[in-house]
């Protein structure tokens, strides 16, 4: 069997040959052939079936606090989360789900809500029918839906409720809460073999078997195939790549992609990007979540922005104009270009809720904020709008390039405001009004 390194080397060679012989590889049009999957309607959003990869996230509020949860859901939706999951773990939270939905609707926020159930979902969906109706999708973890003889019955109840209310279900397996009966049996069977497989391989297979058997059982009960999504989450980059490659080759269910417990800050961002980037490049994944641990008091919406940037930098979707900026060096001892890059990136993000309603295609606009004359003019010419700021010892002027041509040179202390005006005028004249 080929090693992962051998497969990676072979893939790189194939990509090199493909790029040399084809002209369709480009930045704006993704060349990635998506895996075929069954489309699933989640509220007004379709996941899989060739539709754009969906970005989703999850609240970390107490769902029983309807005001706080509705507020965070709306913040996540405003940041670009197209589906938002909320915890439904007790009677108090289940009772508040309809109120949360009503508050969102009253504020014009139609984002679909997903109920995350563990242990007692069968009871909550039965006892709180308004909760079952208000949710757009149920997430079921087969590892803790029930234990012993109760497991099959409690799983069946949840599927029956999904059928009754015409809701899709994500069967979400997690290696931290894997079905222990299944894992123990598979480990025992493996130990009896003359050449037992590696423990990690058995665990990976158990994740996949749990998901596929649960999906098969759901269909036997009567849940339509286009109402089922699967996920098999782990927290290791290479393990996630291996498990999703495997399950993707063995079914055509829509797949929810994400590295569980990715971590905080740069570690979580890098790990999630490394794992999902490989899989997305191979066409695997219909909806993604970047599971970042927020800093104390940090913005939960950061995970939404990271997910969007993964998809956009890979050329899979466009969400907001991206700003190219140089990292800085000894030529750029001033912080002017850094401040302007941060300023303009924040500005376009703040404007996007308005722009996307008025201007078709504005999310594909590219901006460049460069720090000196070395790469500044050249990089600026490649962007839709670019500015090359003066580096250390350079003449205090900033040429601006629009569609590859120098149009004006900005000087003085009002460069940031003047550059924003140029961006506004470009959007107004360049993109067609919807």
CSV table of C-alpha atoms in Angstrom, one decimal:
chain,number,residue,atom,x,y,z
A,1,UNK,CA,0.0,0.0,0.0
A,2,UNK,CA,1.3,3.4,-0.9
A,3,UNK,CA,2.3,5.7,1.9
A,4,UNK,CA,0.6,9.1,2.4
A,5,UNK,CA,3.9,10.7,1.2
A,6,UNK,CA,3.9,8.6,-1.9
A,7,UNK,CA,0.3,9.6,-2.7
A,8,UNK,CA,1.0,13.2,-2.0
A,9,UNK,CA,4.0,13.1,-4.3
A,10,UNK,CA,2.0,11.5,-7.0
A,11,UNK,CA,-0.8,14.0,-6.6
A,12,UNK,CA,1.7,16.9,-6.9
A,13,UNK,CA,3.1,15.4,-10.1
A,14,UNK,CA,-0.4,15.0,-11.6
A,15,UNK,CA,-1.3,18.5,-10.7
A,16,UNK,CA,1.9,19.8,-12.3
A,17,UNK,CA,1.2,17.9,-15.5
A,18,UNK,CA,-2.4,19.1,-15.5
A,19,UNK,CA,-1.4,22.8,-15.0
A,20,UNK,CA,1.1,22.5,-17.8
A,21,UNK,CA,-1.4,21.1,-20.2
A,22,UNK,CA,-4.5,23.2,-19.2
A,23,UNK,CA,-5.4,26.8,-19.2
A,24,UNK,CA,-8.4,26.5,-17.0
A,25,UNK,CA,-6.4,26.9,-13.7
A,26,UNK,CA,-7.1,30.4,-12.5
A,27,UNK,CA,-7.6,32.4,-9.4
A,28,UNK,CA,-11.1,33.5,-9.9
A,29,UNK,CA,-12.6,30.4,-11.3
A,30,UNK,CA,-12.0,27.3,-9.1
A,31,UNK,CA,-10.7,24.4,-11.1
A,32,UNK,CA,-11.6,21.9,-8.4
A,33,UNK,CA,-14.0,19.1,-9.4
A,34,UNK,CA,-16.5,18.6,-6.6
A,35,UNK,CA,-17.4,15.2,-5.3
A,36,UNK,CA,-21.0,14.2,-6.3
A,37,UNK,CA,-23.3,14.3,-3.4
A,38,UNK,CA,-27.1,14.4,-2.7
A,39,UNK,CA,-28.4,17.9,-2.1
A,40,UNK,CA,-30.1,18.5,1.2
A,41,UNK,CA,-32.4,21.5,1.9
A,42,UNK,CA,-31.7,23.2,5.3
A,43,UNK,CA,-34.3,25.9,5.5
A,44,UNK,CA,-33.7,28.1,2.5
A,45,UNK,CA,-30.1,26.8,2.0
A,46,UNK,CA,-29.1,23.7,-0.1
A,47,UNK,CA,-26.1,21.8,1.1
A,48,UNK,CA,-24.4,19.5,-1.5
A,49,UNK,CA,-25.8,18.5,-4.8
A,50,UNK,CA,-23.3,20.8,-6.6
A,51,UNK,CA,-24.4,23.9,-4.7
A,52,UNK,CA,-21.8,26.3,-3.2
A,53,UNK,CA,-20.0,25.1,-0.1
A,54,UNK,CA,-22.0,26.4,2.9
A,55,UNK,CA,-20.3,28.2,5.8
A,56,UNK,CA,-21.8,27.5,9.2
A,57,UNK,CA,-21.0,28.1,12.9
A,58,UNK,CA,-22.4,27.5,16.4
A,59,UNK,CA,-23.4,29.7,19.3
A,60,UNK,CA,-21.7,29.4,22.7
A,61,UNK,CA,-24.5,31.0,24.7
A,62,UNK,CA,-26.9,29.3,27.0
A,63,UNK,CA,-29.8,28.5,24.7
A,64,UNK,CA,-32.3,29.0,27.6
A,65,UNK,CA,-31.3,32.7,27.4
A,66,UNK,CA,-33.3,33.5,24.4
A,67,UNK,CA,-32.2,37.1,24.2
A,68,UNK,CA,-28.4,36.3,24.3
A,69,UNK,CA,-28.7,33.4,21.9
A,70,UNK,CA,-30.8,35.3,19.3
A,71,UNK,CA,-28.3,38.2,19.5
A,72,UNK,CA,-25.3,35.9,18.9
A,73,UNK,CA,-27.1,34.0,16.1
A,74,UNK,CA,-27.8,37.4,14.4
A,75,UNK,CA,-24.1,38.4,14.8
A,76,UNK,CA,-22.9,35.2,13.3
A,77,UNK,CA,-25.4,35.5,10.4
A,78,UNK,CA,-24.3,39.1,9.8
A,79,UNK,CA,-20.7,37.9,9.7
A,80,UNK,CA,-21.7,35.4,7.0
A,81,UNK,CA,-22.7,32.2,8.7
A,82,UNK,CA,-25.4,30.7,6.4
A,83,UNK,CA,-26.5,28.1,9.0
A,84,UNK,CA,-26.2,28.4,12.8
A,85,UNK,CA,-26.2,25.5,15.3
A,86,UNK,CA,-27.5,25.9,18.8
A,87,UNK,CA,-27.3,23.6,21.8
A,88,UNK,CA,-30.6,22.0,22.8
A,89,UNK,CA,-29.6,20.1,25.9
A,90,UNK,CA,-32.4,20.5,28.4
A,91,UNK,CA,-36.1,21.4,28.7
A,92,UNK,CA,-35.3,25.0,29.4
A,93,UNK,CA,-33.4,25.4,26.1
A,94,UNK,CA,-35.9,23.4,24.1
A,95,UNK,CA,-38.7,25.7,25.4
A,96,UNK,CA,-36.8,28.8,24.2
A,97,UNK,CA,-36.1,27.6,20.7
A,98,UNK,CA,-39.4,28.9,19.2
A,99,UNK,CA,-38.8,32.3,21.0
A,100,UNK,CA,-35.3,32.5,19.5
A,101,UNK,CA,-36.7,31.8,16.0
A,102,UNK,CA,-39.4,34.5,16.5
A,103,UNK,CA,-36.9,37.1,17.7
A,104,UNK,CA,-34.7,36.4,14.6
A,105,UNK,CA,-37.6,36.6,12.2
A,106,UNK,CA,-38.8,39.9,13.8
A,107,UNK,CA,-35.3,41.3,13.1
A,108,UNK,CA,-35.3,40.1,9.5
A,109,UNK,CA,-32.8,37.3,10.2
A,110,UNK,CA,-33.9,34.1,8.3
A,111,UNK,CA,-30.7,32.1,9.0
A,112,UNK,CA,-31.6,28.4,9.5
A,113,UNK,CA,-31.2,27.0,13.0
A,114,UNK,CA,-29.8,23.6,13.7
A,115,UNK,CA,-30.5,21.9,17.0
A,116,UNK,CA,-27.6,20.0,18.5
A,117,UNK,CA,-28.9,17.1,20.5
A,118,UNK,CA,-27.1,14.7,22.9
A,119,UNK,CA,-28.4,12.0,25.2
A,120,UNK,CA,-32.0,13.3,25.5
A,121,UNK,CA,-32.9,14.5,22.0
A,122,UNK,CA,-35.6,11.9,21.6
A,123,UNK,CA,-37.4,13.2,24.7
A,124,UNK,CA,-37.0,16.9,23.9
A,125,UNK,CA,-38.2,16.6,20.3
A,126,UNK,CA,-41.2,14.6,21.6
A,127,UNK,CA,-42.1,16.9,24.5
A,128,UNK,CA,-41.5,20.2,22.8
A,129,UNK,CA,-43.1,20.0,19.3
A,130,UNK,CA,-42.8,23.7,18.7
A,131,UNK,CA,-39.0,23.3,19.2
A,132,UNK,CA,-39.0,20.4,16.7
A,133,UNK,CA,-40.9,22.6,14.2
A,134,UNK,CA,-38.8,25.8,14.7
A,135,UNK,CA,-35.5,24.1,13.9
A,136,UNK,CA,-34.4,23.7,10.3
A,137,UNK,CA,-32.2,20.6,11.0
A,138,UNK,CA,-31.4,18.2,13.8
A,139,UNK,CA,-27.8,17.1,14.6
A,140,UNK,CA,-27.7,13.5,16.1
A,141,UNK,CA,-24.6,12.0,17.5
A,142,UNK,CA,-24.9,8.2,17.3
A,143,UNK,CA,-22.3,7.8,20.0
A,144,UNK,CA,-24.5,9.2,22.7
A,145,UNK,CA,-28.1,9.0,21.4
A,146,UNK,CA,-28.6,6.2,23.9
A,147,UNK,CA,-27.0,3.2,25.4
A,148,UNK,CA,-27.7,-0.5,25.5
A,149,UNK,CA,-31.1,-1.6,24.5
A,150,UNK,CA,-32.4,1.9,24.5
A,151,UNK,CA,-30.1,3.1,21.8
A,152,UNK,CA,-31.9,1.8,18.8
A,153,UNK,CA,-35.3,3.0,20.0
A,154,UNK,CA,-34.2,6.5,21.0
A,155,UNK,CA,-32.4,6.9,17.6
A,156,UNK,CA,-35.6,5.8,15.9
A,157,UNK,CA,-37.7,8.3,17.8
A,158,UNK,CA,-35.5,11.2,16.6
A,159,UNK,CA,-35.6,10.0,13.0
A,160,UNK,CA,-39.4,9.7,13.2
A,161,UNK,CA,-39.6,13.2,14.5
A,162,UNK,CA,-37.4,14.4,11.6
A,163,UNK,CA,-39.8,12.6,9.2
A,164,UNK,CA,-42.9,14.0,11.0
A,165,UNK,CA,-41.7,17.6,10.7
A,166,UNK,CA,-39.9,17.2,7.4
A,167,UNK,CA,-36.5,18.1,8.8
A,168,UNK,CA,-33.1,16.9,7.6
A,169,UNK,CA,-30.6,15.3,10.0
A,170,UNK,CA,-26.9,15.5,10.3
A,171,UNK,CA,-25.5,12.2,11.7
A,172,UNK,CA,-22.4,13.6,13.3
A,173,UNK,CA,-19.9,11.1,14.6
A,174,UNK,CA,-17.1,12.4,16.8
A,175,UNK,CA,-14.1,10.4,17.9
A,176,UNK,CA,-14.4,11.9,21.5
A,177,UNK,CA,-17.9,10.3,21.8
A,178,UNK,CA,-17.7,7.3,19.5
A,179,UNK,CA,-20.1,4.5,20.0
A,180,UNK,CA,-18.2,2.4,22.5
A,181,UNK,CA,-20.1,-0.8,21.9
A,182,UNK,CA,-19.3,-0.6,18.2
A,183,UNK,CA,-15.6,0.3,18.8
A,184,UNK,CA,-15.1,-2.5,21.4
A,185,UNK,CA,-16.5,-5.1,19.0
A,186,UNK,CA,-14.4,-3.9,16.1
A,187,UNK,CA,-11.3,-3.8,18.4
A,188,UNK,CA,-12.0,-7.3,19.6
A,189,UNK,CA,-12.6,-8.6,16.0
A,190,UNK,CA,-9.4,-7.0,14.9
A,191,UNK,CA,-7.4,-8.5,17.8
A,192,UNK,CA,-8.4,-12.0,16.5
A,193,UNK,CA,-6.9,-11.5,13.1
A,194,UNK,CA,-3.5,-13.0,12.3
A,195,UNK,CA,-2.3,-9.6,11.2
A,196,UNK,CA,-4.3,-7.0,13.2
A,197,UNK,CA,-4.7,-3.5,11.8
A,198,UNK,CA,-3.3,-0.5,13.5
A,199,UNK,CA,-5.5,0.8,16.4
A,200,UNK,CA,-5.9,4.2,14.6
A,201,UNK,CA,-7.1,2.5,11.5
A,202,UNK,CA,-9.7,0.5,13.5
A,203,UNK,CA,-10.9,3.7,15.1
A,204,UNK,CA,-11.1,5.5,11.8
A,205,UNK,CA,-13.1,2.6,10.4
A,206,UNK,CA,-15.4,2.6,13.5
A,207,UNK,CA,-16.1,6.3,12.8
A,208,UNK,CA,-17.1,5.6,9.3
A,209,UNK,CA,-19.1,2.5,10.1
A,210,UNK,CA,-21.0,4.3,12.8
A,211,UNK,CA,-22.0,7.1,10.4
A,212,UNK,CA,-22.9,4.8,7.5
A,213,UNK,CA,-24.8,2.3,9.5
A,214,UNK,CA,-26.7,5.1,11.2
A,215,UNK,CA,-27.6,6.6,7.9
A,216,UNK,CA,-28.7,3.2,6.6
A,217,UNK,CA,-30.9,2.7,9.7
A,218,UNK,CA,-32.4,6.2,9.2
A,219,UNK,CA,-33.4,5.3,5.6
A,220,UNK,CA,-34.9,2.0,6.8
A,221,UNK,CA,-37.1,4.0,9.2
A,222,UNK,CA,-38.2,6.2,6.4
A,223,UNK,CA,-36.0,9.3,6.3
A,224,UNK,CA,-35.3,10.2,2.7
A,225,UNK,CA,-31.8,10.1,1.4
A,226,UNK,CA,-31.9,13.8,0.6
A,227,UNK,CA,-32.6,14.5,4.3
A,228,UNK,CA,-29.3,13.1,5.5
A,229,UNK,CA,-25.9,14.7,6.0
A,230,UNK,CA,-22.8,13.0,7.6
A,231,UNK,CA,-19.8,14.1,9.5
A,232,UNK,CA,-16.9,12.2,11.1
A,233,UNK,CA,-14.9,14.7,13.1
A,234,UNK,CA,-11.5,14.2,14.7
A,235,UNK,CA,-9.0,16.8,16.0
A,236,UNK,CA,-5.9,15.6,14.2
A,237,UNK,CA,-5.1,17.0,10.8
A,238,UNK,CA,-3.8,13.8,9.1
A,239,UNK,CA,-6.6,11.7,10.7
A,240,UNK,CA,-9.3,14.0,9.5
A,241,UNK,CA,-7.9,13.9,5.9
A,242,UNK,CA,-7.8,10.1,6.0
A,243,UNK,CA,-11.3,9.6,7.5
A,244,UNK,CA,-13.0,12.0,5.0
A,245,UNK,CA,-11.2,10.6,2.0
A,246,UNK,CA,-12.4,7.2,3.1
A,247,UNK,CA,-16.0,8.1,3.8
A,248,UNK,CA,-16.3,10.2,0.7
A,249,UNK,CA,-15.3,7.2,-1.5
A,250,UNK,CA,-18.0,5.0,0.1
A,251,UNK,CA,-21.2,7.1,-0.1
A,252,UNK,CA,-22.8,10.0,-1.8
A,253,UNK,CA,-24.3,11.7,1.3
A,254,UNK,CA,-23.6,15.4,1.7
A,255,UNK,CA,-20.6,15.8,4.0
A,256,UNK,CA,-20.2,18.4,6.8
A,257,UNK,CA,-16.5,19.1,7.1
A,258,UNK,CA,-14.6,20.4,10.2
A,259,UNK,CA,-11.7,19.7,12.5
A,260,UNK,CA,-13.2,19.3,16.0
A,261,UNK,CA,-11.5,21.0,18.9
A,262,UNK,CA,-9.2,22.8,16.6
A,263,UNK,CA,-7.8,25.1,19.3
A,264,UNK,CA,-7.3,28.8,19.9
A,265,UNK,CA,-5.8,31.5,17.8
A,266,UNK,CA,-3.2,30.7,15.1
A,267,UNK,CA,-3.1,27.0,16.1
A,268,UNK,CA,-6.8,26.5,15.5
A,269,UNK,CA,-6.7,28.5,12.2
A,270,UNK,CA,-3.6,26.8,10.9
A,271,UNK,CA,-4.9,23.3,11.8
A,272,UNK,CA,-8.3,23.8,10.3
A,273,UNK,CA,-6.9,25.3,7.2
A,274,UNK,CA,-4.3,22.6,6.7
A,275,UNK,CA,-6.9,19.8,7.1
A,276,UNK,CA,-9.8,21.3,5.2
A,277,UNK,CA,-7.6,22.8,2.5
A,278,UNK,CA,-6.4,19.4,1.4
A,279,UNK,CA,-9.9,17.9,1.4
A,280,UNK,CA,-11.5,20.9,-0.3
A,281,UNK,CA,-8.8,20.8,-3.0
A,282,UNK,CA,-9.9,17.1,-3.6
A,283,UNK,CA,-13.5,18.2,-3.9
A,284,UNK,CA,-14.6,16.8,-0.6
A,285,UNK,CA,-16.9,18.8,1.7
A,286,UNK,CA,-20.3,20.4,1.1
A,287,UNK,CA,-20.5,22.6,4.3
A,288,UNK,CA,-17.7,23.6,6.6
A,289,UNK,CA,-17.2,24.9,10.1
A,290,UNK,CA,-14.0,26.2,11.6
A,291,UNK,CA,-14.3,25.2,15.3
A,292,UNK,CA,-12.1,27.9,17.0
A,293,UNK,CA,-11.9,28.3,20.7
A,294,UNK,CA,-12.5,32.0,21.2
A,295,UNK,CA,-10.2,34.1,23.4
A,296,UNK,CA,-11.8,35.3,26.6
A,297,UNK,CA,-14.3,37.9,25.6
A,298,UNK,CA,-13.3,37.3,21.9
A,299,UNK,CA,-15.6,37.5,18.9
A,300,UNK,CA,-17.3,34.3,18.0
A,301,UNK,CA,-17.7,35.5,14.5
A,302,UNK,CA,-14.0,35.1,13.8
A,303,UNK,CA,-14.5,31.4,12.9
A,304,UNK,CA,-17.0,32.5,10.2
A,305,UNK,CA,-14.5,34.9,8.7
A,306,UNK,CA,-11.7,32.2,8.7
A,307,UNK,CA,-14.1,29.7,7.0
A,308,UNK,CA,-15.0,32.3,4.3
A,309,UNK,CA,-11.3,33.1,3.8
A,310,UNK,CA,-10.4,29.5,3.3
A,311,UNK,CA,-13.0,29.1,0.6
A,312,UNK,CA,-12.2,32.4,-1.0
A,313,UNK,CA,-8.4,32.1,-1.1
A,314,UNK,CA,-8.9,28.7,-2.7
A,315,UNK,CA,-11.1,30.1,-5.4
A,316,UNK,CA,-14.2,28.1,-4.3
A,317,UNK,CA,-16.4,31.1,-3.3
A,318,UNK,CA,-16.3,34.8,-3.0
A,319,UNK,CA,-17.7,36.6,0.1
A,320,UNK,CA,-16.0,39.9,0.4
A,321,UNK,CA,-13.3,41.9,-1.4
A,322,UNK,CA,-9.9,40.7,-0.2
A,323,UNK,CA,-6.9,43.0,0.5
A,324,UNK,CA,-3.5,41.9,-0.6
A,325,UNK,CA,-0.8,43.5,1.6
A,326,UNK,CA,2.9,43.0,1.9
A,327,UNK,CA,4.4,41.7,5.2
A,328,UNK,CA,6.7,44.6,5.6
A,329,UNK,CA,10.5,44.8,5.8
A,330,UNK,CA,13.4,47.1,6.5
A,331,UNK,CA,12.2,49.3,3.6
A,332,UNK,CA,8.9,49.9,5.4
A,333,UNK,CA,9.7,51.0,8.9
A,334,UNK,CA,6.6,53.2,8.9
A,335,UNK,CA,3.3,51.6,9.9
A,336,UNK,CA,1.3,53.6,7.4
A,337,UNK,CA,0.7,50.7,5.0
A,338,UNK,CA,-0.2,48.3,7.8
A,339,UNK,CA,-2.8,50.8,9.2
A,340,UNK,CA,-4.2,51.4,5.8
A,341,UNK,CA,-4.5,47.7,5.0
A,342,UNK,CA,-6.3,47.1,8.3
A,343,UNK,CA,-8.5,50.1,7.7
A,344,UNK,CA,-9.6,49.2,4.2
A,345,UNK,CA,-10.1,45.5,5.1
A,346,UNK,CA,-12.4,46.5,8.0
A,347,UNK,CA,-14.1,49.1,5.8
A,348,UNK,CA,-15.0,46.7,2.9
A,349,UNK,CA,-16.3,44.1,5.5
A,350,UNK,CA,-18.5,46.7,7.1
A,351,UNK,CA,-19.8,47.8,3.7
A,352,UNK,CA,-20.5,44.3,2.4
A,353,UNK,CA,-24.0,43.9,3.9
A,354,UNK,CA,-25.0,47.0,1.9
A,355,UNK,CA,-22.9,46.4,-1.2
A,356,UNK,CA,-24.0,42.8,-1.7
A,357,UNK,CA,-27.7,43.9,-1.8
A,358,UNK,CA,-26.9,46.6,-4.5
A,359,UNK,CA,-23.9,45.5,-6.5
A,360,UNK,CA,-23.7,42.2,-8.3
A,361,UNK,CA,-20.2,40.6,-8.2
A,362,UNK,CA,-18.6,43.2,-5.8
A,363,UNK,CA,-17.4,40.3,-3.5
A,364,UNK,CA,-14.9,39.4,-6.2
A,365,UNK,CA,-13.1,42.8,-6.1
A,366,UNK,CA,-9.4,42.6,-5.3
A,367,UNK,CA,-7.6,45.4,-3.5
A,368,UNK,CA,-3.8,45.8,-2.9
A,369,UNK,CA,-2.2,47.9,-0.2
A,370,UNK,CA,1.6,47.8,-0.6
A,371,UNK,CA,4.4,49.3,1.5
A,372,UNK,CA,7.1,50.4,-0.9
A,373,UNK,CA,8.3,50.7,-4.5
A,374,UNK,CA,9.8,47.2,-4.8
A,375,UNK,CA,6.6,45.2,-5.4
A,376,UNK,CA,4.1,48.0,-4.8
A,377,UNK,CA,3.4,49.2,-8.3
A,378,UNK,CA,3.5,45.7,-9.9
A,379,UNK,CA,1.2,44.2,-7.3
A,380,UNK,CA,-1.2,47.2,-7.5
A,381,UNK,CA,-1.5,46.8,-11.2
A,382,UNK,CA,-2.7,43.2,-10.8
A,383,UNK,CA,-5.5,44.2,-8.4
A,384,UNK,CA,-8.7,46.0,-9.3
A,385,UNK,CA,-7.6,48.8,-7.2
A,386,UNK,CA,-4.1,49.1,-5.7
A,387,UNK,CA,-2.1,51.7,-3.8
A,388,UNK,CA,1.7,51.8,-3.3
A,389,UNK,CA,2.6,53.7,-0.2
A,390,UNK,CA,6.0,55.3,0.3
A,391,UNK,CA,8.6,53.2,2.1
A,392,UNK,CA,11.5,54.4,4.2
A,393,UNK,CA,13.3,57.2,2.4
A,394,UNK,CA,10.9,57.2,-0.6
A,395,UNK,CA,9.1,60.3,-1.9
A,396,UNK,CA,6.0,60.9,0.3
A,397,UNK,CA,3.5,60.1,-2.4
A,398,UNK,CA,1.2,57.1,-3.1
A,399,UNK,CA,0.3,56.2,-6.7
A,400,UNK,CA,-3.1,54.5,-7.1
A,401,UNK,CA,-3.8,52.0,-9.9
A,402,UNK,CA,-7.2,51.2,-11.1
A,403,UNK,CA,-7.7,48.2,-13.5
A,404,UNK,CA,-3.9,48.2,-14.0
A,405,UNK,CA,-3.5,51.8,-14.9
A,406,UNK,CA,-2.1,54.6,-12.7
A,407,UNK,CA,-4.9,57.2,-12.2
A,408,UNK,CA,-3.9,59.5,-9.3
A,409,UNK,CA,-1.2,60.0,-6.8
A,410,UNK,CA,-2.3,60.7,-3.2
A,411,UNK,CA,-0.3,62.8,-0.8
A,412,UNK,CA,-0.7,64.2,2.7
A,413,UNK,CA,-2.4,63.0,5.9
A,414,UNK,CA,-5.8,62.2,4.3
A,415,UNK,CA,-4.7,59.3,2.2
A,416,UNK,CA,-6.9,56.7,4.0
A,417,UNK,CA,-10.1,58.7,3.5
A,418,UNK,CA,-9.3,59.5,-0.1
A,419,UNK,CA,-8.5,55.9,-0.9
A,420,UNK,CA,-11.8,54.8,0.6
A,421,UNK,CA,-13.6,57.3,-1.6
A,422,UNK,CA,-11.8,55.8,-4.7
A,423,UNK,CA,-13.0,52.4,-3.6
A,424,UNK,CA,-16.6,53.6,-3.2
A,425,UNK,CA,-16.6,55.3,-6.6
A,426,UNK,CA,-15.1,52.1,-8.2
A,427,UNK,CA,-17.9,50.0,-6.7
A,428,UNK,CA,-20.5,52.4,-7.8
A,429,UNK,CA,-19.3,52.5,-11.4
A,430,UNK,CA,-17.8,49.1,-11.9
A,431,UNK,CA,-20.5,46.7,-10.6
A,432,UNK,CA,-24.0,46.4,-11.9
A,433,UNK,CA,-26.8,47.3,-9.6
A,434,UNK,CA,-29.2,44.5,-8.6
